[in-house]
Short mmCIF file of C-alpha atoms and ligand atoms in Angstrom, two decimals:
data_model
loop_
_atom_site.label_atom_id
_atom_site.label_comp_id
_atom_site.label_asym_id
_atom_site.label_seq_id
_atom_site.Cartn_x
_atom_site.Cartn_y
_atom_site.Cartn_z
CA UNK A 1151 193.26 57.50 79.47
CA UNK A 1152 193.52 57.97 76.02
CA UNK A 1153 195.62 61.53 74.69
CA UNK A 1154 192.15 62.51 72.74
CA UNK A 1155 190.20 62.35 76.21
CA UNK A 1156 193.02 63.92 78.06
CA UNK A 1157 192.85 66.92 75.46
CA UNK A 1158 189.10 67.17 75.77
CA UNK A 1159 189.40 66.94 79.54
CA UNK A 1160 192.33 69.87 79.58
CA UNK A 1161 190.10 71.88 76.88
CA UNK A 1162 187.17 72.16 79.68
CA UNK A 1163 189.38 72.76 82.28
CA UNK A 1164 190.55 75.97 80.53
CA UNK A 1165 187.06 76.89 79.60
CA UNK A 1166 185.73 77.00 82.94
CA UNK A 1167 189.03 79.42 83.76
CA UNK A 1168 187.91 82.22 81.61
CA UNK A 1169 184.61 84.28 82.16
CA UNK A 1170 182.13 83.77 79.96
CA UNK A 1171 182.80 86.21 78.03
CA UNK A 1172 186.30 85.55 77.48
CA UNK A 1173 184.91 81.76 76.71
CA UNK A 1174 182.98 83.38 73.74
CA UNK A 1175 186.07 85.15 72.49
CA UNK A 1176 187.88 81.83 72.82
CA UNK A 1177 185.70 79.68 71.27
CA UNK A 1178 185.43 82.49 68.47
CA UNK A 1179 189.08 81.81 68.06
CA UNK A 1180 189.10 78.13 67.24
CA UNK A 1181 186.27 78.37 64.89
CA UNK A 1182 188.14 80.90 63.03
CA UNK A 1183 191.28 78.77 63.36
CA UNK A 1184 189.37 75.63 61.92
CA UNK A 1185 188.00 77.81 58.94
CA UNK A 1186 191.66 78.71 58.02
CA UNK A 1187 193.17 75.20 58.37
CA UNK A 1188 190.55 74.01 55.81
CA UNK A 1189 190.91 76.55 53.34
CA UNK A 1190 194.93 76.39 53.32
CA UNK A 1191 194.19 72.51 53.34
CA UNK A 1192 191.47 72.87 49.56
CA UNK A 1193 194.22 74.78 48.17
CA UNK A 1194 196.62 72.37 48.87
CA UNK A 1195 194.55 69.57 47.94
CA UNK A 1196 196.29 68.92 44.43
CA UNK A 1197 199.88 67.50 45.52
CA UNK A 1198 202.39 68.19 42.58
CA UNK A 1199 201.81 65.87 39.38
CA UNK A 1200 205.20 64.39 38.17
CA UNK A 1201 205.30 62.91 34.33
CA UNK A 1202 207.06 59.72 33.23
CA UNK A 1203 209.30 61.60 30.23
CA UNK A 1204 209.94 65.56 30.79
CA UNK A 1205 207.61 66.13 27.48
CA UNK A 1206 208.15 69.43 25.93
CA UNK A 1207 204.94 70.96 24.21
CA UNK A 1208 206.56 73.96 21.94
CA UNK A 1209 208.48 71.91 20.07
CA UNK A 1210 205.84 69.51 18.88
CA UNK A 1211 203.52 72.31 18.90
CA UNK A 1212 205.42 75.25 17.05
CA UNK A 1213 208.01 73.45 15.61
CA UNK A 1214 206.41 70.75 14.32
CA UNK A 1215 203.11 71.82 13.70
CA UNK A 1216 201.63 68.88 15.57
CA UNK A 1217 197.74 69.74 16.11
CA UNK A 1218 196.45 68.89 19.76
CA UNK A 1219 194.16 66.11 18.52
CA UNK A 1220 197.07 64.20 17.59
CA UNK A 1221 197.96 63.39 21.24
CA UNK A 1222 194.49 64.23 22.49
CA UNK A 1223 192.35 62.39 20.22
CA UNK A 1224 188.87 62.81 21.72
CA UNK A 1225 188.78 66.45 22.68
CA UNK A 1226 186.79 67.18 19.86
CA UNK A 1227 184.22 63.85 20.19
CA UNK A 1228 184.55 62.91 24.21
CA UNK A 1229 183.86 64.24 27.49
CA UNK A 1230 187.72 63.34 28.22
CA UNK A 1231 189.91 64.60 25.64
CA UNK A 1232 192.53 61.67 26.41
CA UNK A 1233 196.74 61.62 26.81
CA UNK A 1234 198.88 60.20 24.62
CA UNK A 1235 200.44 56.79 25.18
CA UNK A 1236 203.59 55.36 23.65
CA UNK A 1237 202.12 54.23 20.24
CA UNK A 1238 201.70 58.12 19.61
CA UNK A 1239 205.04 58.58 20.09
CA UNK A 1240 206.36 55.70 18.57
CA UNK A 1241 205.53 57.38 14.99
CA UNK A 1242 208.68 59.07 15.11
CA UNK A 1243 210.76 58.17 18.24
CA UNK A 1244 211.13 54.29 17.42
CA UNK A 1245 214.87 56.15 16.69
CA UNK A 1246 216.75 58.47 18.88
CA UNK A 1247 215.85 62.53 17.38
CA UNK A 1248 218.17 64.89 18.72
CA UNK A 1249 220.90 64.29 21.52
CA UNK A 1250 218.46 64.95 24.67
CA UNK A 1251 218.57 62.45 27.20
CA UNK A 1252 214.81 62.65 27.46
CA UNK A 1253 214.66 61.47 24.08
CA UNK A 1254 216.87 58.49 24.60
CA UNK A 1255 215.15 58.06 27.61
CA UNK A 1256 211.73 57.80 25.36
CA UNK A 1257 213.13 55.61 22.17
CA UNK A 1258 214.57 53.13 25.03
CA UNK A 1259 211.20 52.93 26.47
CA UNK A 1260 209.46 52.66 23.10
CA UNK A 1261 211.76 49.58 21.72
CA UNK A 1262 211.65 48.10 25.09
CA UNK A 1263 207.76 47.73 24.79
CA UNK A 1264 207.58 49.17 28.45
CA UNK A 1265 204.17 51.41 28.36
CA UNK A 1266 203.99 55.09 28.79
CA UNK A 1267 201.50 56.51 30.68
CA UNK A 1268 201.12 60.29 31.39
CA UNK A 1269 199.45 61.81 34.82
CA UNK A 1270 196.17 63.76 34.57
CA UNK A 1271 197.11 67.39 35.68
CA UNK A 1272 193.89 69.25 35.12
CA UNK A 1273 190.94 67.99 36.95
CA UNK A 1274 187.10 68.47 38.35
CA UNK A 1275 185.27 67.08 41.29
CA UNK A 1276 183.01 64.16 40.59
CA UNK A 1277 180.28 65.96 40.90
CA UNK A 1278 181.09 68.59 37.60
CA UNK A 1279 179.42 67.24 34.49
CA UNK A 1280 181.52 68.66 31.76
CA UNK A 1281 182.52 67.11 28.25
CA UNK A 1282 184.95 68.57 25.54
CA UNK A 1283 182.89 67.89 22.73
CA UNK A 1284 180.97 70.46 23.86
CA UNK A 1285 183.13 73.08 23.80
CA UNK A 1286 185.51 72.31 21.56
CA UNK A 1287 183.77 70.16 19.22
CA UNK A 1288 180.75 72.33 19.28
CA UNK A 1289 181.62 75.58 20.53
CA UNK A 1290 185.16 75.85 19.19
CA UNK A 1291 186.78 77.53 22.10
CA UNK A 1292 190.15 77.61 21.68
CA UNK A 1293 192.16 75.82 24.42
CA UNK A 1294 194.03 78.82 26.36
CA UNK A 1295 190.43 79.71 27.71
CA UNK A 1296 190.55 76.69 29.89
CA UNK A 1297 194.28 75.59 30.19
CA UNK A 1298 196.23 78.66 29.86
CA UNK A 1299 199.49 78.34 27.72
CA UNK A 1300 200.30 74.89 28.05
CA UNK A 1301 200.76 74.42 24.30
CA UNK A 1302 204.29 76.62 24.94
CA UNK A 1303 205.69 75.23 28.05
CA UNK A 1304 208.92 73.35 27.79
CA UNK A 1305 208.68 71.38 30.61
CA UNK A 1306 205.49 69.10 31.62
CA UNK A 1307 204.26 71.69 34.74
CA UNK A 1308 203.54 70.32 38.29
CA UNK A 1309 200.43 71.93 38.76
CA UNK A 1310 197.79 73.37 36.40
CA UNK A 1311 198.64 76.64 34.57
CA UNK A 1312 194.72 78.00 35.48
CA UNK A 1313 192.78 76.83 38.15
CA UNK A 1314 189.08 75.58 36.62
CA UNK A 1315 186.71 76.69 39.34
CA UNK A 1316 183.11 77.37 39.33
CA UNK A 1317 183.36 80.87 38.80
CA UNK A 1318 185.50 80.54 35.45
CA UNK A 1319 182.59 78.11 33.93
CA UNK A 1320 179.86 80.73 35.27
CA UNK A 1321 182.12 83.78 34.16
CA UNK A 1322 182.07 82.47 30.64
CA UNK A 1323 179.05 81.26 30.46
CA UNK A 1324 177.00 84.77 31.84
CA UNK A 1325 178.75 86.38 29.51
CA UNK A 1326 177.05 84.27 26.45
CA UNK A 1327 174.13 84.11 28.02
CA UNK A 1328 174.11 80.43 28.71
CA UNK A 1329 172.79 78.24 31.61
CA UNK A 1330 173.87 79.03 35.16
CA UNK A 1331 171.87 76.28 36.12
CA UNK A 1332 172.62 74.10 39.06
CA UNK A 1333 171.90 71.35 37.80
CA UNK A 1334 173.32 71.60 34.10
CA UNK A 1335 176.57 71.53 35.88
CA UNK A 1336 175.88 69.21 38.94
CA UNK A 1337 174.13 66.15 38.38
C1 HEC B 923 205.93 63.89 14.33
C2 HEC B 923 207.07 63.35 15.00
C3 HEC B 923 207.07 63.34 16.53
C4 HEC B 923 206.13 62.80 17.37
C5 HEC B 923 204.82 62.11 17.01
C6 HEC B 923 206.63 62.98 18.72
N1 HEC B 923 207.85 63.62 18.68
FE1 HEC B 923 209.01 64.13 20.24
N2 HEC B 923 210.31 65.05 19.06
C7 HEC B 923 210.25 65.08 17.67
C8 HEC B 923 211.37 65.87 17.15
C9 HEC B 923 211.66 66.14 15.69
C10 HEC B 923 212.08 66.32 18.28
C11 HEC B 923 213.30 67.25 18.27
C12 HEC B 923 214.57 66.47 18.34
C13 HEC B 923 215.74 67.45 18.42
O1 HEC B 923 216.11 67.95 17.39
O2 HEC B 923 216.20 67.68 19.54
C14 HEC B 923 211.41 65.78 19.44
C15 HEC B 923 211.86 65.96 20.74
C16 HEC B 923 211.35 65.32 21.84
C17 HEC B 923 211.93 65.33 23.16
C18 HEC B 923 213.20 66.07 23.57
C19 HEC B 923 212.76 67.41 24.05
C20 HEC B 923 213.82 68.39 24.36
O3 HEC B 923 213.53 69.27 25.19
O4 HEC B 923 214.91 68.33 23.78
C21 HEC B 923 211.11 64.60 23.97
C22 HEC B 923 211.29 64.32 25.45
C23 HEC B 923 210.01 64.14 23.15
N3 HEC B 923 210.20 64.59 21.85
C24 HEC B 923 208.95 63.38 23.62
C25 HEC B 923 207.88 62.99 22.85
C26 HEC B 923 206.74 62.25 23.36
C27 HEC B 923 206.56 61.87 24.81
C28 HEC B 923 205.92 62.01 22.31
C29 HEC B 923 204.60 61.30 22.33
C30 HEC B 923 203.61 61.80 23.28
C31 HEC B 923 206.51 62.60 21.12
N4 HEC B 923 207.71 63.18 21.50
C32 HEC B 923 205.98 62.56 19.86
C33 HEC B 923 209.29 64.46 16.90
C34 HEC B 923 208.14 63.86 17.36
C1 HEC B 924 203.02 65.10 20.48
C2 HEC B 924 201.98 65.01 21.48
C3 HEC B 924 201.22 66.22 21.97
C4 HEC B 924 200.68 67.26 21.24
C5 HEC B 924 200.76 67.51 19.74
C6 HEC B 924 199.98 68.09 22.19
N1 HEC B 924 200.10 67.58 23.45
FE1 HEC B 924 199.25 68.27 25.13
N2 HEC B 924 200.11 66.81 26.24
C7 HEC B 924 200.99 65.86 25.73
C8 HEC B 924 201.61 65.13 26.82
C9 HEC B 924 202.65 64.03 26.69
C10 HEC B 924 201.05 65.66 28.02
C11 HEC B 924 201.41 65.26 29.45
C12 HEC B 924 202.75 65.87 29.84
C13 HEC B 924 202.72 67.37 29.95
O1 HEC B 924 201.87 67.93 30.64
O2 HEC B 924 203.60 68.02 29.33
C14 HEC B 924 200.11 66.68 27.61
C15 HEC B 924 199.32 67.41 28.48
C16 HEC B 924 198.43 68.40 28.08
C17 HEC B 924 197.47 69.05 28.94
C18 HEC B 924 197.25 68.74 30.41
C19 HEC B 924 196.34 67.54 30.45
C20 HEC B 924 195.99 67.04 31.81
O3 HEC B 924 196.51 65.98 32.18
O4 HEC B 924 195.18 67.66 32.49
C21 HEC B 924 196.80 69.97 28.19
C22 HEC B 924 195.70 70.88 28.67
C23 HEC B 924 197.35 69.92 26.86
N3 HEC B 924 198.33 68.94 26.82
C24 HEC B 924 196.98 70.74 25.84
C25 HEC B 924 197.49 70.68 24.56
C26 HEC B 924 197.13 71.61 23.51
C27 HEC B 924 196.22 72.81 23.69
C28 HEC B 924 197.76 71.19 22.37
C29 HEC B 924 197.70 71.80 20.99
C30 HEC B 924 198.01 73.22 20.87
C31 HEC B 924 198.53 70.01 22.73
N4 HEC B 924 198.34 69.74 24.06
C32 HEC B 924 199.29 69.25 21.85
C33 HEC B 924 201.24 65.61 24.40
C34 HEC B 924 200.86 66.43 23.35
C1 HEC B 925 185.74 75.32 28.58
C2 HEC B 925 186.95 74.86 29.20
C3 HEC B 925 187.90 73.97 28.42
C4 HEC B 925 188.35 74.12 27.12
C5 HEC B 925 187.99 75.19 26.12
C6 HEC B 925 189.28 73.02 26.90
N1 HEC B 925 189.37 72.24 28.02
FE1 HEC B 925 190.56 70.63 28.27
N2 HEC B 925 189.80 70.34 30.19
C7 HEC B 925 188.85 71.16 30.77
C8 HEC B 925 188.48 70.60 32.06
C9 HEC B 925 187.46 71.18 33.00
C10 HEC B 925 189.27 69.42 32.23
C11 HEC B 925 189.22 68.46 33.40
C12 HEC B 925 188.09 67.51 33.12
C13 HEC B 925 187.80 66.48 34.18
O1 HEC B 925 188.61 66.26 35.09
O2 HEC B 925 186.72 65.87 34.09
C14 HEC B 925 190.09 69.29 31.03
C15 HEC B 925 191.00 68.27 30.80
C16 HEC B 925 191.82 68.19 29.66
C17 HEC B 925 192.84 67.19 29.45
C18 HEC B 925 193.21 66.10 30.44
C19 HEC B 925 192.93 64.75 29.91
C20 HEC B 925 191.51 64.33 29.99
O3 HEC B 925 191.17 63.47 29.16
O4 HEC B 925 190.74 64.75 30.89
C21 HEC B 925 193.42 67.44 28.24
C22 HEC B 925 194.53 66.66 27.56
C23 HEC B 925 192.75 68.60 27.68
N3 HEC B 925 191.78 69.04 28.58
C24 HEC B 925 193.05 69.15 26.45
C25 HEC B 925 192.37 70.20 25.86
C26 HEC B 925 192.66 70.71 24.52
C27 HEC B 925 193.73 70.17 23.59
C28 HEC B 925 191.78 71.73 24.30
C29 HEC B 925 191.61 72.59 23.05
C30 HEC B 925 191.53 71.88 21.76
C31 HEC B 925 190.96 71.87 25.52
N4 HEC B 925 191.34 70.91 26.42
C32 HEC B 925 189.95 72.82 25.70
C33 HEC B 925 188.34 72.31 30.25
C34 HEC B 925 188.55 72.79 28.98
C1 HEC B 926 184.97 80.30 27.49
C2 HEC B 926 183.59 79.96 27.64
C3 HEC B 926 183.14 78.76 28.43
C4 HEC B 926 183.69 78.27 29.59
C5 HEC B 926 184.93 78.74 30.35
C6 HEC B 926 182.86 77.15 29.99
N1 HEC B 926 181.83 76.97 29.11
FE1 HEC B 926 180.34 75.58 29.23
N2 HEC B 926 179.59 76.20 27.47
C7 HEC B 926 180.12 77.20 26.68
C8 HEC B 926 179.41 77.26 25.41
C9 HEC B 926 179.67 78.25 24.27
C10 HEC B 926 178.40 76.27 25.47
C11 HEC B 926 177.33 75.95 24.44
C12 HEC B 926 177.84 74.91 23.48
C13 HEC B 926 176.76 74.56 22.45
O1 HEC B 926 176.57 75.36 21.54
O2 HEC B 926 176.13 73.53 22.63
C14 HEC B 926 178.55 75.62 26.79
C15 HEC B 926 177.72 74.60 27.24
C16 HEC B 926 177.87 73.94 28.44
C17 HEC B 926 177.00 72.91 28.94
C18 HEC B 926 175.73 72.39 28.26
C19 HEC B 926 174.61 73.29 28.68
C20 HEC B 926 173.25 72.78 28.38
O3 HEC B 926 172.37 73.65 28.21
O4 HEC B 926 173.05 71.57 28.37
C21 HEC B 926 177.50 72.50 30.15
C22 HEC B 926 176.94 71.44 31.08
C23 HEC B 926 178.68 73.28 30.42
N3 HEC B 926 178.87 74.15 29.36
C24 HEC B 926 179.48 73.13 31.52
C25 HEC B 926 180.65 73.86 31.75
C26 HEC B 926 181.55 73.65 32.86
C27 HEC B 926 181.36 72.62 33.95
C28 HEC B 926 182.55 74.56 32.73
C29 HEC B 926 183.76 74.76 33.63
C30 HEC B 926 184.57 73.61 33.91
C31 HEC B 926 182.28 75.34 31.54
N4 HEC B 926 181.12 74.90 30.97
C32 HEC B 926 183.09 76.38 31.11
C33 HEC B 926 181.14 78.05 27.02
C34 HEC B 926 181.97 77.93 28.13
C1 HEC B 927 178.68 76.14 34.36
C2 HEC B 927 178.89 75.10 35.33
C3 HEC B 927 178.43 75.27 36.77
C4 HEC B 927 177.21 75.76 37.19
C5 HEC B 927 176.05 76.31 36.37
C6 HEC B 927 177.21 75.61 38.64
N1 HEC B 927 178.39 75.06 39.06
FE1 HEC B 927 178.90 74.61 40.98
N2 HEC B 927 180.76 74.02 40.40
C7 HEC B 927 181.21 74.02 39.09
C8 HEC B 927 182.60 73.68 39.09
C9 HEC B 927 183.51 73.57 37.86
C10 HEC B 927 182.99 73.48 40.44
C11 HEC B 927 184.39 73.20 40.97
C12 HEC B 927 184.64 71.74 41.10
C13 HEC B 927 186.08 71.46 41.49
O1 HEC B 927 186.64 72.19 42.32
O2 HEC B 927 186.62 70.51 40.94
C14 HEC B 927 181.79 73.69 41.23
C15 HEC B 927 181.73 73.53 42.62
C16 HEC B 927 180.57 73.65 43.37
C17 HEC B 927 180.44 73.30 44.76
C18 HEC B 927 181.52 72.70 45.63
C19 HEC B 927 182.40 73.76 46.10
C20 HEC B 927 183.69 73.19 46.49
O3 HEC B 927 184.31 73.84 47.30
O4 HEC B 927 184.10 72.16 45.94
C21 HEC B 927 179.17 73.58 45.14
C22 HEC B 927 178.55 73.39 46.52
C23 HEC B 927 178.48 74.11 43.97
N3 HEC B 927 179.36 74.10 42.90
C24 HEC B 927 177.16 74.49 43.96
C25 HEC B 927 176.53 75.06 42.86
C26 HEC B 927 175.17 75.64 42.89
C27 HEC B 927 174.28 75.69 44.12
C28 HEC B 927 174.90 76.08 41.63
C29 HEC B 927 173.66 76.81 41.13
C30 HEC B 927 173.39 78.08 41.76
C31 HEC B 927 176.07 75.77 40.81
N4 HEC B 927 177.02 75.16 41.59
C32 HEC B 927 176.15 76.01 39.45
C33 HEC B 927 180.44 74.30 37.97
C34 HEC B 927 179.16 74.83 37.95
#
């Protein structure tokens, strides 16, 4: 007998224990049970991202004045507004800047022609039609609506700074008056 027909079989034999009433309760139970499992499960959903070189935004963002479209070159044209690879880096860290061991770390990778390739953190369903150019290119929203402060962290974070869910898109978008249609959103 296999364990799953063993459970089923020891599941009926408790239901036909209880009253029916009590059954109800029961059965009331689980579903509410199941519920909870799947929400805690959604919100786990996103495991931790790691990144390939601890990048540090504030100093290439305050310090150095780089703009965002340097590193992520079609968030003014593209749906995707793209990472940086190591040819973006390469401008200046062909030669070891500072004493960090990141850095090192970054110029050995660069000289060694090994590629660089940073993990997506921020991310929609399939089913979310959304592009950049849009809102950035268009629409000028400034970043922080979307991503928080990312442009000051120090260290590349694990999991997104702001959640994106529906209710942030339809939030902003009741408040200018703008579609809150289905199917702008979902195609
Ligand atoms: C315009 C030049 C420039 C570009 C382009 C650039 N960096 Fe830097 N980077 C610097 C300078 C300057 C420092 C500061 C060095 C110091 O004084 O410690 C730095 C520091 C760093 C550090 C050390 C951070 C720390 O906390 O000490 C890392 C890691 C780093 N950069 C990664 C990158 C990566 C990855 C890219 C490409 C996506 C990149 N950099 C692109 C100039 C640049
Ligand atoms: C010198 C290159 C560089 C510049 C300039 C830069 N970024 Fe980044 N950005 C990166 C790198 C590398 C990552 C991936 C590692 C990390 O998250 O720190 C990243 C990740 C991000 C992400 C998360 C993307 C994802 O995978 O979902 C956002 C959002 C972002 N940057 C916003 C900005 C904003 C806003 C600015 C301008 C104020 C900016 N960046 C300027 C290199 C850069
Ligand atoms: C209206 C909300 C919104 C604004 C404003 C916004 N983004 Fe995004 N961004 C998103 C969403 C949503 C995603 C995830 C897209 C996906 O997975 O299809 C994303 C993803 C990214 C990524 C991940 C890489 C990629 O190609 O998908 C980067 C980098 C990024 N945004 C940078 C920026 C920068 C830089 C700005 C400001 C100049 C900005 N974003 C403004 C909503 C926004
Ligand atoms: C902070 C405000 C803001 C947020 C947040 C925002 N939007 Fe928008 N959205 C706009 C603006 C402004 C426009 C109009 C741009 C233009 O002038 O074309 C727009 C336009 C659009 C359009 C085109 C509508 C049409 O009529 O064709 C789509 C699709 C869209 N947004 C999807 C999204 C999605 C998906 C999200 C969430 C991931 C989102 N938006 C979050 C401000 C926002
Ligand atoms: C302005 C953009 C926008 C509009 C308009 C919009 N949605 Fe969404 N919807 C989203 C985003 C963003 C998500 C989250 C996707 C994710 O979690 O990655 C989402 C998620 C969903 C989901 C999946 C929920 C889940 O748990 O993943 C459903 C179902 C849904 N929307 C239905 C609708 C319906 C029905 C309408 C019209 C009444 C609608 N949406 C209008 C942007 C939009």
């Amino acid at each position: 007998m296999s364990s799953r027909l063993a459970l089923s079989r020891g599941f009926s034999t408790v239901l036909t224990w209880l009253s029916p009433r009590r059954r109800l309760v029961w059965l009331l139970g689980v579903a509410v049970l199941v519920v909870a499992t799947a929400t805690v499960l959604r919100a786990a959903r996103q495991a931790p991202v790691s990144q390939p070189i601890a990048f540090n935004h504030l100093i290439h963002t305050r310090d150095l004045e780089l703009g965002c479209e340097f590193c992520h070159k079609y968030v003014r044209s593209g749906a995707h507004s793209g990472l940086p690879d190591a040819e973006n880096c390469s401008l200046c860290h062909r030669v070891q800047l500072g004493t960090s061991e990141e850095a090192a770390k970054l110029t050995k990778m660069i000289n060694d022609g090994e590629p660089l390739q940073f993990n997506k953190l921020f991310r929609l369903a399939d089913h979310v039609f959304y592009t950049h150019r849009r809102h950035v290119g268009i629409a000028k929203l400034e970043c922080q609506n979307c991503h928080g402060a990312i442009a000051d962290t120090e260290q590349p974070p694990t999991r997104p700074l702001v959640q994106i869910t529906m209710n942030l898109c339809l939030d902003c978008h009741r408040k200018r008056e703008l579609t809150v249609d289905c199917n702008a959103c979902h195609r």
